[in-house]
Short mmCIF file of C-alpha atoms in Angstrom, two decimals:
data_model
loop_
_atom_site.label_atom_id
_atom_site.label_comp_id
_atom_site.label_asym_id
_atom_site.label_seq_id
_atom_site.Cartn_x
_atom_site.Cartn_y
_atom_site.Cartn_z
CA UNK B 30 -0.03 0.05 0.06
CA UNK B 31 1.28 3.38 -0.83
CA UNK B 32 2.36 5.64 2.10
CA UNK B 33 -0.04 8.35 1.03
CA UNK B 34 -2.51 10.47 3.06
CA UNK B 35 -5.36 12.84 2.15
CA UNK B 36 -6.09 15.64 4.49
CA UNK B 37 -9.41 17.51 3.75
CA UNK B 38 -9.61 21.21 4.65
CA UNK B 39 -5.83 21.32 4.82
CA UNK B 40 -5.17 24.83 3.72
CA UNK B 41 -5.14 26.32 7.26
CA UNK B 42 -5.75 25.50 10.94
CA UNK B 43 -5.65 21.89 12.19
CA UNK B 44 -5.86 20.43 8.62
CA UNK B 45 -2.72 22.48 7.66
CA UNK B 46 -0.92 21.46 10.74
CA UNK B 47 -1.64 17.72 10.22
CA UNK B 48 -0.57 18.15 6.56
CA UNK B 49 2.64 19.49 7.50
CA UNK B 50 3.25 16.69 10.06
CA UNK B 51 2.51 13.82 7.77
CA UNK B 52 4.69 15.27 4.81
CA UNK B 53 7.66 15.81 7.21
CA UNK B 54 7.37 12.36 8.29
CA UNK B 55 7.66 10.98 4.84
CA UNK B 56 3.99 10.51 3.68
CA UNK B 57 2.92 11.35 0.31
CA UNK B 58 0.43 14.07 1.28
CA UNK B 59 -2.68 15.33 -0.48
CA UNK B 60 -3.46 18.84 0.76
CA UNK B 61 -7.20 19.23 0.04
CA UNK B 62 -8.74 22.64 -0.30
CA UNK B 63 -12.07 24.22 -1.33
CA UNK B 64 -11.62 28.03 -1.71
CA UNK B 65 -8.26 28.88 -0.04
CA UNK B 66 -6.11 28.18 -3.12
CA UNK B 67 -3.32 30.64 -2.44
CA UNK B 68 -2.77 29.17 1.14
CA UNK B 69 -2.77 25.65 -0.12
CA UNK B 70 -0.53 26.22 -3.13
CA UNK B 71 1.92 28.25 -0.85
CA UNK B 72 1.80 25.35 1.52
CA UNK B 73 2.46 22.69 -1.03
CA UNK B 74 5.33 24.90 -2.62
CA UNK B 75 6.94 25.34 0.88
CA UNK B 76 6.75 21.55 1.60
CA UNK B 77 8.13 20.50 -1.83
CA UNK B 78 10.98 22.97 -1.11
CA UNK B 79 11.79 20.95 1.97
CA UNK B 80 11.89 17.73 -0.11
CA UNK B 81 8.30 16.56 0.72
CA UNK B 82 5.92 14.78 -1.61
CA UNK B 83 2.96 16.76 -1.86
CA UNK B 84 -0.04 17.46 -3.94
CA UNK B 85 -2.73 20.28 -3.63
CA UNK B 86 -6.17 19.28 -4.77
CA UNK B 87 -9.20 21.56 -4.95
CA UNK B 88 -12.49 19.74 -4.13
CA UNK B 89 -15.62 20.69 -2.37
CA UNK B 90 -16.13 17.51 -0.13
CA UNK B 91 -19.85 17.99 -0.28
CA UNK B 92 -19.89 17.14 -3.82
CA UNK B 93 -19.64 13.45 -4.77
CA UNK B 94 -18.30 14.13 -8.31
CA UNK B 95 -15.44 16.38 -6.95
CA UNK B 96 -14.72 13.84 -4.09
CA UNK B 97 -14.43 11.04 -6.81
CA UNK B 98 -11.97 13.32 -8.57
CA UNK B 99 -9.78 13.83 -5.53
CA UNK B 100 -9.52 10.30 -4.91
CA UNK B 101 -8.67 9.54 -8.58
CA UNK B 102 -5.98 12.19 -8.53
CA UNK B 103 -4.47 10.73 -5.39
CA UNK B 104 -4.26 7.21 -6.95
CA UNK B 105 -2.90 8.69 -10.23
CA UNK B 106 -0.19 10.51 -8.25
CA UNK B 107 0.87 8.20 -5.57
CA UNK B 108 -0.59 4.68 -6.39
CA UNK B 109 -2.89 4.29 -3.50
CA UNK B 110 -3.90 5.57 -0.02
CA UNK B 111 -3.10 4.65 3.45
CA UNK B 112 -4.73 7.21 5.43
CA UNK B 113 -7.78 9.59 5.36
CA UNK B 114 -8.13 12.64 7.73
CA UNK B 115 -11.67 13.95 7.32
CA UNK B 116 -10.69 17.35 8.68
CA UNK B 117 -12.91 19.80 6.45
CA UNK B 118 -15.36 21.57 8.49
CA UNK B 119 -17.32 24.75 8.80
CA UNK B 120 -19.17 26.31 11.86
CA UNK B 121 -22.68 27.93 12.32
CA UNK B 122 -23.22 30.22 15.43
CA UNK B 123 -26.53 31.80 16.49
CA UNK B 124 -29.79 31.33 18.00
CA UNK B 125 -31.18 27.93 17.15
CA UNK B 126 -34.42 29.49 16.27
CA UNK B 127 -32.75 31.79 13.89
CA UNK B 128 -31.13 28.97 11.99
CA UNK B 129 -32.28 28.31 8.43
CA UNK B 130 -32.58 25.02 6.66
CA UNK B 131 -29.85 26.29 4.21
CA UNK B 132 -27.67 26.83 6.96
CA UNK B 133 -28.38 23.46 8.52
CA UNK B 134 -27.83 21.71 5.14
CA UNK B 135 -24.51 23.49 4.37
CA UNK B 136 -22.93 22.60 7.75
CA UNK B 137 -24.20 18.97 7.62
CA UNK B 138 -23.18 18.96 3.92
CA UNK B 139 -19.48 19.59 4.67
CA UNK B 140 -19.13 18.28 8.16
CA UNK B 141 -21.08 15.00 7.77
CA UNK B 142 -21.72 14.38 4.24
CA UNK B 143 -18.24 15.35 3.31
CA UNK B 144 -16.61 12.57 5.70
CA UNK B 145 -19.27 10.05 4.44
CA UNK B 146 -18.28 10.70 0.85
CA UNK B 147 -14.65 10.50 1.48
CA UNK B 148 -14.87 7.67 3.75
CA UNK B 149 -16.67 5.70 1.01
CA UNK B 150 -13.95 6.46 -1.40
CA UNK B 151 -11.18 5.56 0.98
CA UNK B 152 -12.98 2.41 2.04
CA UNK B 153 -13.27 1.19 -1.50
CA UNK B 154 -9.39 1.49 -1.78
CA UNK B 155 -8.70 0.09 1.72
CA UNK B 156 -10.70 -3.09 1.24
CA UNK B 157 -8.63 -4.14 -1.55
CA UNK B 158 -5.52 -4.07 0.71
CA UNK B 159 -7.47 -5.31 3.78
CA UNK B 160 -6.03 -2.30 5.80
CA UNK B 161 -6.13 1.38 6.09
CA UNK B 162 -6.95 4.26 8.60
CA UNK B 163 -9.64 7.01 8.67
CA UNK B 164 -9.43 9.66 11.40
CA UNK B 165 -12.33 11.94 11.61
CA UNK B 166 -12.07 15.41 13.12
CA UNK B 167 -15.05 16.23 15.36
CA UNK B 168 -15.11 18.53 18.27
CA UNK B 169 -15.56 18.70 22.04
CA UNK B 170 -19.00 20.16 21.21
CA UNK B 171 -20.06 16.97 19.49
CA UNK B 172 -19.65 15.35 22.93
CA UNK B 173 -21.10 18.08 25.20
CA UNK B 174 -23.00 20.32 22.77
CA UNK B 175 -22.64 24.07 22.79
CA UNK B 176 -25.17 26.88 23.36
CA UNK B 177 -25.70 28.78 20.16
CA UNK B 178 -23.99 26.16 18.22
CA UNK B 179 -26.63 23.60 17.85
CA UNK B 180 -26.05 22.99 14.16
CA UNK B 181 -22.30 22.60 14.44
CA UNK B 182 -22.67 20.47 17.60
CA UNK B 183 -25.14 18.22 15.87
CA UNK B 184 -22.87 17.78 13.00
CA UNK B 185 -20.02 16.95 15.15
CA UNK B 186 -22.05 14.44 17.16
CA UNK B 187 -23.08 12.80 13.90
CA UNK B 188 -19.31 12.43 13.03
CA UNK B 189 -18.66 10.61 16.17
CA UNK B 190 -21.71 8.24 15.50
CA UNK B 191 -20.30 7.54 11.77
CA UNK B 192 -17.08 6.88 13.36
CA UNK B 193 -18.24 4.37 15.79
CA UNK B 194 -20.48 2.55 12.99
CA UNK B 195 -17.75 2.45 10.38
CA UNK B 196 -15.27 1.00 13.10
CA UNK B 197 -17.52 -2.01 13.59
CA UNK B 198 -18.40 -2.41 9.94
CA UNK B 199 -14.89 -2.03 8.53
CA UNK B 200 -12.99 -3.55 11.41
CA UNK B 201 -13.20 -7.25 10.15
CA UNK B 202 -11.70 -5.92 6.95
CA UNK B 203 -8.67 -4.46 8.63
CA UNK B 204 -9.46 -0.84 8.57
CA UNK B 205 -9.36 1.40 11.67
CA UNK B 206 -11.59 4.28 12.09
CA UNK B 207 -11.02 6.85 15.08
CA UNK B 208 -11.99 10.24 15.92
CA UNK B 209 -10.32 13.36 17.37
CA UNK B 210 -12.66 15.74 19.32
CA UNK B 211 -10.67 18.77 20.06
CA UNK B 212 -11.38 21.31 22.72
CA UNK B 213 -10.91 25.10 22.20
CA UNK B 214 -7.96 25.61 19.72
CA UNK B 215 -6.46 28.66 18.37
CA UNK B 216 -7.68 28.54 14.81
CA UNK B 217 -9.84 31.00 12.31
CA UNK B 218 -12.96 29.13 13.47
CA UNK B 219 -12.46 30.62 17.05
CA UNK B 220 -11.19 33.99 15.50
CA UNK B 221 -14.42 35.68 16.54
CA UNK B 222 -13.99 35.15 20.22
CA UNK B 223 -13.11 38.11 22.34
CA UNK B 224 -10.03 38.30 24.51
CA UNK B 225 -12.40 38.09 27.47
CA UNK B 226 -14.13 34.95 26.18
CA UNK B 227 -10.87 33.26 25.43
CA UNK B 228 -9.55 34.03 29.07
CA UNK B 229 -12.80 32.63 30.39
CA UNK B 230 -12.19 29.40 28.35
CA UNK B 231 -8.50 29.37 29.80
CA UNK B 232 -9.82 29.81 33.23
CA UNK B 233 -12.24 26.77 32.83
CA UNK B 234 -9.44 24.70 31.53
CA UNK B 235 -7.13 22.84 34.15
CA UNK B 236 -4.17 23.17 32.05
CA UNK B 237 -4.89 26.95 31.73
CA UNK B 238 -4.13 27.32 27.94
CA UNK B 239 -5.89 27.14 24.55
CA UNK B 240 -4.89 24.51 22.36
CA UNK B 241 -2.88 24.90 19.07
CA UNK B 242 -3.26 23.30 15.73
CA UNK B 243 -0.04 21.37 16.28
CA UNK B 244 -1.46 20.01 19.49
CA UNK B 245 -4.35 18.40 17.56
CA UNK B 246 -2.26 17.25 14.69
CA UNK B 247 -0.15 15.17 16.94
CA UNK B 248 -3.36 13.29 18.21
CA UNK B 249 -4.41 12.98 14.67
CA UNK B 250 -0.98 11.53 13.91
CA UNK B 251 -1.18 9.11 16.78
CA UNK B 252 -4.41 7.50 15.55
CA UNK B 253 -3.00 7.22 12.04
CA UNK B 254 0.34 5.72 13.19
CA UNK B 255 1.36 2.04 13.90
CA UNK B 256 1.32 2.92 17.55
CA UNK B 257 -2.60 2.89 17.46
CA UNK B 258 -3.01 -0.47 15.59
CA UNK B 259 -5.07 -1.86 18.31
CA UNK B 260 -7.50 1.01 18.55
CA UNK B 261 -10.54 1.49 16.65
CA UNK B 262 -13.99 3.29 17.15
CA UNK B 263 -12.53 5.73 19.76
CA UNK B 264 -12.84 9.20 20.55
CA UNK B 265 -9.65 11.08 21.55
CA UNK B 266 -10.37 14.50 22.89
CA UNK B 267 -7.30 16.78 23.46
CA UNK B 268 -8.90 19.61 25.49
CA UNK B 269 -6.38 20.61 28.24
CA UNK B 270 -8.70 19.14 30.80
CA UNK B 271 -11.90 21.23 29.89
CA UNK B 272 -13.81 17.99 29.60
CA UNK B 273 -13.01 15.29 32.02
#
């Protein structure tokens, strides 16, 4: 099996940190992006200059045609796939009563349907080899729920359910499926939080810090590495003790 990995939503944040980590550890890395072309191409160029094997591929993960093309390009470039990281995600904040069906569909389209479509494509490749690893990136809010983030929380909870179901279904075929559920992390998604809100979150966290994208990338790496070969269907939540 080719030592190749696809990281969806890899142009910034957690996805970017994960792509960098995999590439520097010797994996042929597909940097998937939707709209952030300049960031993705810049990252690919930088990693190539370091001697890494990378490919930036544009695809909206909620579109089955584009997802199929993403996997076809990966196979053509690297001869196969070993790991899929379903990281692409969007958020929606606001009162539940103000949420529109269109907003609901968009969040679920990327966060859940995207993981479903990519996992289907990956599974078809993994089944041939009787091995492979899928790591889904959920959220602590998928475990606890968050006020004024009902749609986002529901989508991330669905991702946890998908993880557990696929682990049971694909396990007999040698395929592992696990999930990372980050706590509060310093990414664009949380850029709207005020300094006061961030400090309040630090105060609620036993370790007293906000996580970094690199912290979460290390958790993703662990679940994708040989060190996790006896682990499947699990939710690893790096959150500084925010949820115990």
